[in-house]
Coordinates of C-alpha atoms and ligand atoms in Angstrom, one line a residue:
X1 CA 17.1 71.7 59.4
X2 CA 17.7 72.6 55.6
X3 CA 14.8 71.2 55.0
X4 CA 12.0 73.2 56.7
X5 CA 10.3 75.6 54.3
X6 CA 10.1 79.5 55.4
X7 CA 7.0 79.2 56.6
X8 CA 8.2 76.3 59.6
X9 CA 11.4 78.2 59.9
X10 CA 9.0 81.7 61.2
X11 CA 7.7 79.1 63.1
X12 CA 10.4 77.9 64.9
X13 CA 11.6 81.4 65.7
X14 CA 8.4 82.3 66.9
X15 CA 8.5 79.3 69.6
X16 CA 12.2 80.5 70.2
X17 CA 10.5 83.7 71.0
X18 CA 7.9 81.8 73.0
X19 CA 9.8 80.0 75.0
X20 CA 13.4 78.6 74.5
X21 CA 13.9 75.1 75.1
X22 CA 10.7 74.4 74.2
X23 CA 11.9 75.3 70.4
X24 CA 13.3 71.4 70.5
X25 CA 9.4 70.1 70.4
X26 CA 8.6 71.9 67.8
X27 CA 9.4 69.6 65.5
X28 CA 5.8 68.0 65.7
X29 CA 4.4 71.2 65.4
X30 CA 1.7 71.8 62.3
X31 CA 1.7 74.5 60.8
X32 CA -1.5 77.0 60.9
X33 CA -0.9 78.1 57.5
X34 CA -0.7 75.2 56.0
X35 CA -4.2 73.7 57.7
X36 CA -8.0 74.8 56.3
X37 CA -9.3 76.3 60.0
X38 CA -6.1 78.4 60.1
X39 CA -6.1 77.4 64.0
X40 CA -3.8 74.8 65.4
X41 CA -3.2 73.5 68.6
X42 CA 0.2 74.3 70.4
X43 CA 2.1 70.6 70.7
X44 CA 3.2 71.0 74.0
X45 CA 0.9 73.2 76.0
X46 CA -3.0 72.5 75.7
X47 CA -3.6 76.1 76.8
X48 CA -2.3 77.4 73.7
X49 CA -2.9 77.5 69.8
X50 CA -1.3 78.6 66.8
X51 CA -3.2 80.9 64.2
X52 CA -2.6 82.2 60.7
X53 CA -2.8 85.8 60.7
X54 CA -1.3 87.8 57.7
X55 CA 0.2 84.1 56.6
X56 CA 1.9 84.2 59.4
X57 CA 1.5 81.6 62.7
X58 CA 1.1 83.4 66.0
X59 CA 0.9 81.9 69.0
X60 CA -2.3 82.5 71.5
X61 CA -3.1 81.5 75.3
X62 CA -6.9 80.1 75.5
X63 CA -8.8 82.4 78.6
X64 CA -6.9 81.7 81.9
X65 CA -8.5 78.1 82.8
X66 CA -9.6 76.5 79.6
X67 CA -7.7 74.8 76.9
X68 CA -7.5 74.7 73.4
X69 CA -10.5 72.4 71.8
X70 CA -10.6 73.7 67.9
X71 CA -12.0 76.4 65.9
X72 CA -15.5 77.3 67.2
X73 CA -15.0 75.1 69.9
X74 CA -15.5 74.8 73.6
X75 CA -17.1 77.8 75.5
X76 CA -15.0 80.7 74.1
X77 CA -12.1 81.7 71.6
X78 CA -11.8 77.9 70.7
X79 CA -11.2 77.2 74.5
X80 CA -12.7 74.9 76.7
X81 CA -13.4 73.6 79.9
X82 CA -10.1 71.4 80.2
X83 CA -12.2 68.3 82.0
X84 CA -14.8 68.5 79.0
X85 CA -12.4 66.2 76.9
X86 CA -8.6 64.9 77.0
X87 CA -7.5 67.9 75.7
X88 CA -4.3 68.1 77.9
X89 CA -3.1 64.1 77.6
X90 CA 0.5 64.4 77.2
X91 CA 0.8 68.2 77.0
X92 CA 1.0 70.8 80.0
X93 CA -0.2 74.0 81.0
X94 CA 1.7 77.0 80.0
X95 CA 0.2 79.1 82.2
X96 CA -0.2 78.9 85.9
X97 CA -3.9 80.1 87.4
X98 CA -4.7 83.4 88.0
X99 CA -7.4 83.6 91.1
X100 CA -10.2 86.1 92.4
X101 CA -12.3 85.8 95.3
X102 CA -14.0 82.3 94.6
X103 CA -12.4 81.4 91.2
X104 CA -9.0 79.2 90.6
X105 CA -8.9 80.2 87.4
X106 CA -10.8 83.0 86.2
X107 CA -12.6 81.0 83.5
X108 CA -14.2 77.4 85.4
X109 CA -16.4 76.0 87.9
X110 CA -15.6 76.2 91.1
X111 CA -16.9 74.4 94.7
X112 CA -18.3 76.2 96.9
X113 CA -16.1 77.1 100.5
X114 CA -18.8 75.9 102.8
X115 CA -21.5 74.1 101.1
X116 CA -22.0 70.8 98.9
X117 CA -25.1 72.2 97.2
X118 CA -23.6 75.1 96.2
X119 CA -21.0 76.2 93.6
X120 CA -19.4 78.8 91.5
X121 CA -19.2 79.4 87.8
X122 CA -16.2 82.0 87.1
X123 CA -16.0 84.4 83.8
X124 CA -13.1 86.2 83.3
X125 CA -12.7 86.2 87.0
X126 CA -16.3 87.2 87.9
X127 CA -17.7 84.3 90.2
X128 CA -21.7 83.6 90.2
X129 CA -22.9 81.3 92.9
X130 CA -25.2 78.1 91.5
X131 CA -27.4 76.3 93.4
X132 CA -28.0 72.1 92.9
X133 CA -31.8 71.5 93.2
X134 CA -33.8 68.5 94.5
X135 CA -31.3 66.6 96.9
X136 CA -28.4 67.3 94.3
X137 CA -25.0 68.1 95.5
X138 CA -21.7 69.4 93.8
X139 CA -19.4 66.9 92.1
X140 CA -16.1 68.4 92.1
X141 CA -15.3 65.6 89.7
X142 CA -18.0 66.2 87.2
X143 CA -18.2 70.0 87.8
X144 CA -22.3 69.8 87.6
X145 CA -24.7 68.5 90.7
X146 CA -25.2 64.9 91.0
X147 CA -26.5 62.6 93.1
X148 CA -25.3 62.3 97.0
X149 CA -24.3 58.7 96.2
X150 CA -21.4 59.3 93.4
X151 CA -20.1 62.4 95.6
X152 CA -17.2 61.9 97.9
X153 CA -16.7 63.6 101.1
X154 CA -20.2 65.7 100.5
X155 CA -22.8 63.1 101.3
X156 CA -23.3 64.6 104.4
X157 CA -26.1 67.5 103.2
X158 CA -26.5 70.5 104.9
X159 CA -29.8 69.8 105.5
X160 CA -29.1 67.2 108.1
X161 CA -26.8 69.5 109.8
X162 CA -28.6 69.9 112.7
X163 CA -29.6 66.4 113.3
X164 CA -27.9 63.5 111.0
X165 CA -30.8 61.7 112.0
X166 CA -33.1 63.7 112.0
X167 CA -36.4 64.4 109.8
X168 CA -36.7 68.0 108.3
X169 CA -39.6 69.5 107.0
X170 CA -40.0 69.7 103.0
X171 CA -40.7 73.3 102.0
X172 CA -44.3 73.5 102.9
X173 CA -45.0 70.0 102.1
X174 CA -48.0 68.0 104.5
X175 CA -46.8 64.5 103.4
X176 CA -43.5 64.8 102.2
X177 CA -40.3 65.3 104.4
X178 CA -36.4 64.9 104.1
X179 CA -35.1 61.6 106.7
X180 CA -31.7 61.8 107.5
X181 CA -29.7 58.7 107.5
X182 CA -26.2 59.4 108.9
X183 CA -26.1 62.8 107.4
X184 CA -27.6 61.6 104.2
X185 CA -30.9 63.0 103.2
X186 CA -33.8 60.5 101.7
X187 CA -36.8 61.8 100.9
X188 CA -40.1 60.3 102.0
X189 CA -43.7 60.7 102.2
X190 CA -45.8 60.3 104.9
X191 CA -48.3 57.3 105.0
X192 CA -52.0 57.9 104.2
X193 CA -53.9 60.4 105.7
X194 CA -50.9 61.2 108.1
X195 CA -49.4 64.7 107.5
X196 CA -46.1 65.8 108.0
X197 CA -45.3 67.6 111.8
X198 CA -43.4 70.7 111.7
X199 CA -42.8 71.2 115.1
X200 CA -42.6 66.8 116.8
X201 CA -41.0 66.3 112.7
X202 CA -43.2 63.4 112.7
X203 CA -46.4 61.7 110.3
X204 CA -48.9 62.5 112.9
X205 CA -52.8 62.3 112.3
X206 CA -53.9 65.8 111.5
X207 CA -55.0 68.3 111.1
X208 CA -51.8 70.1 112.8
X209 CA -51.5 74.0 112.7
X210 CA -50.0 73.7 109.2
X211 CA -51.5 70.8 107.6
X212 CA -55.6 70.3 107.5
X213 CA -56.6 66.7 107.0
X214 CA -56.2 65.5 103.5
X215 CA -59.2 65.4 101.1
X216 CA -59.6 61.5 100.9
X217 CA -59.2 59.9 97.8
X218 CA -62.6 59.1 95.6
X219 CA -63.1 55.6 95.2
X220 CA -62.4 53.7 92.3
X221 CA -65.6 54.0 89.9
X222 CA -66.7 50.6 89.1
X223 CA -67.5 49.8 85.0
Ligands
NAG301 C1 -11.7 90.5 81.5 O1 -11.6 91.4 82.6 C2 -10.6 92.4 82.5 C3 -10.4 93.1 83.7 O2 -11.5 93.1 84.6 C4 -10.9 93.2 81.3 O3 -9.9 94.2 81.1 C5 -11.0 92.4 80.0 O4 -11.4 93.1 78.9 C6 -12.0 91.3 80.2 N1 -12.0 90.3 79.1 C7 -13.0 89.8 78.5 C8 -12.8 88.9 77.4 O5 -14.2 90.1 78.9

């Protein structure tokens, strides 16, 4: 102990002050004097750093839900996303998650309750809900939409709700259309000069109420 210079000694008592036994792992702990970026992460919990302020190190908690990444990292105060990276191998959370309607944590992304295509982005506890496009759905594991195929448990799109066989109609589409296979959407396109059926949700010959019969392609001209 006779060894450590004032500056580590401060910062064992302000670990002690932190958090007890916790004082014992200090011993890896760098110093945020002593480094360029002033900013250090805590050795033990990846949800807090260590900063130099008035040559002195404090000790911060990152946004409830994010982790410490570096100085002008991550999304916000030096905090990230804690899936972005490995910030948290071998370390633990100091802080448990504080929750608001819709978010875990109040910094994150979120599923949605009742939908696959549908999720929530939280800031400081205020949820936004997000929409996947184009036949995307939520991967919980990625936190971003992705394709049916690498999402567990969601391949089942709402959009084959009704009939998990079923066709469904493609916006206003007259050749394109959504076949469900077992709950799983594929999209498809009618074959020539067929249209799309809202109502039989077939390729029928048109024109139907919606569709009128498509403009046939020009031949090829010859050179
Ligand atoms: C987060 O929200 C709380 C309460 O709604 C507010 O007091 C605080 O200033 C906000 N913090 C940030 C960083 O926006």
């Amino acid at each position: 102990m006779s060894r450590h210079s004032p500056a580590a000694s401060l910062l064992v008592v302000a670990l002690l002050l932190a958090g007890g036994s916790e004082a014992q792992k200090s011993r890896d702990q760098e110093d945020p004097c002593k480094v360029k970026s002033r900013v250090v992460g805590d050795v033990t919990y990846c949800d807090r750093y260590w900063e130099c302020v008035n040559g002195q190190p404090e000790l911060y908690d990152c946004p409830n839900g994010l982790v410490f990444a570096g100085k002008h990292r991550g999304v916000t105060e030096g905090c990230d996303y804690p899936w972005r990276s490995n910030y948290c191998d071998g370390k633990q959370l100091a802080n448990p998650p504080i929750s608001t309607e819709h978010c875990d944590w109040l910094y994150g992304i979120f599923g949605h309750e009742t939908s696959c295509t549908r999720y929530w982005t939280c800031w400081n506890g205020t949820s936004t809900e997000q929409l996947c496009i184009g036949g995307l759905l939520y991967n919980e594991d990625t936190h971003s939409c992705d394709w049916p195929d690498n999402v567990d448990g969601c391949q089942k799109h709402p959009l084959c709700n009704e009939d998990a066989n079923g066709n469904v109609p493609l916006g206003k589409s007259c050749n394109r259309y959504w076949q469900c296979q077992g709950g799983y959407p594929r999209l498809q396109r009618c074959p020539a000069m067929l249209v799309f059926d809202r109502r039989s949700l077939r390729c029928v010959v048109p024109p139907t109420e919606d569709c009128d019969v498509p403009i046939p392609l020009r031949p090829r001209p010859r050179n």
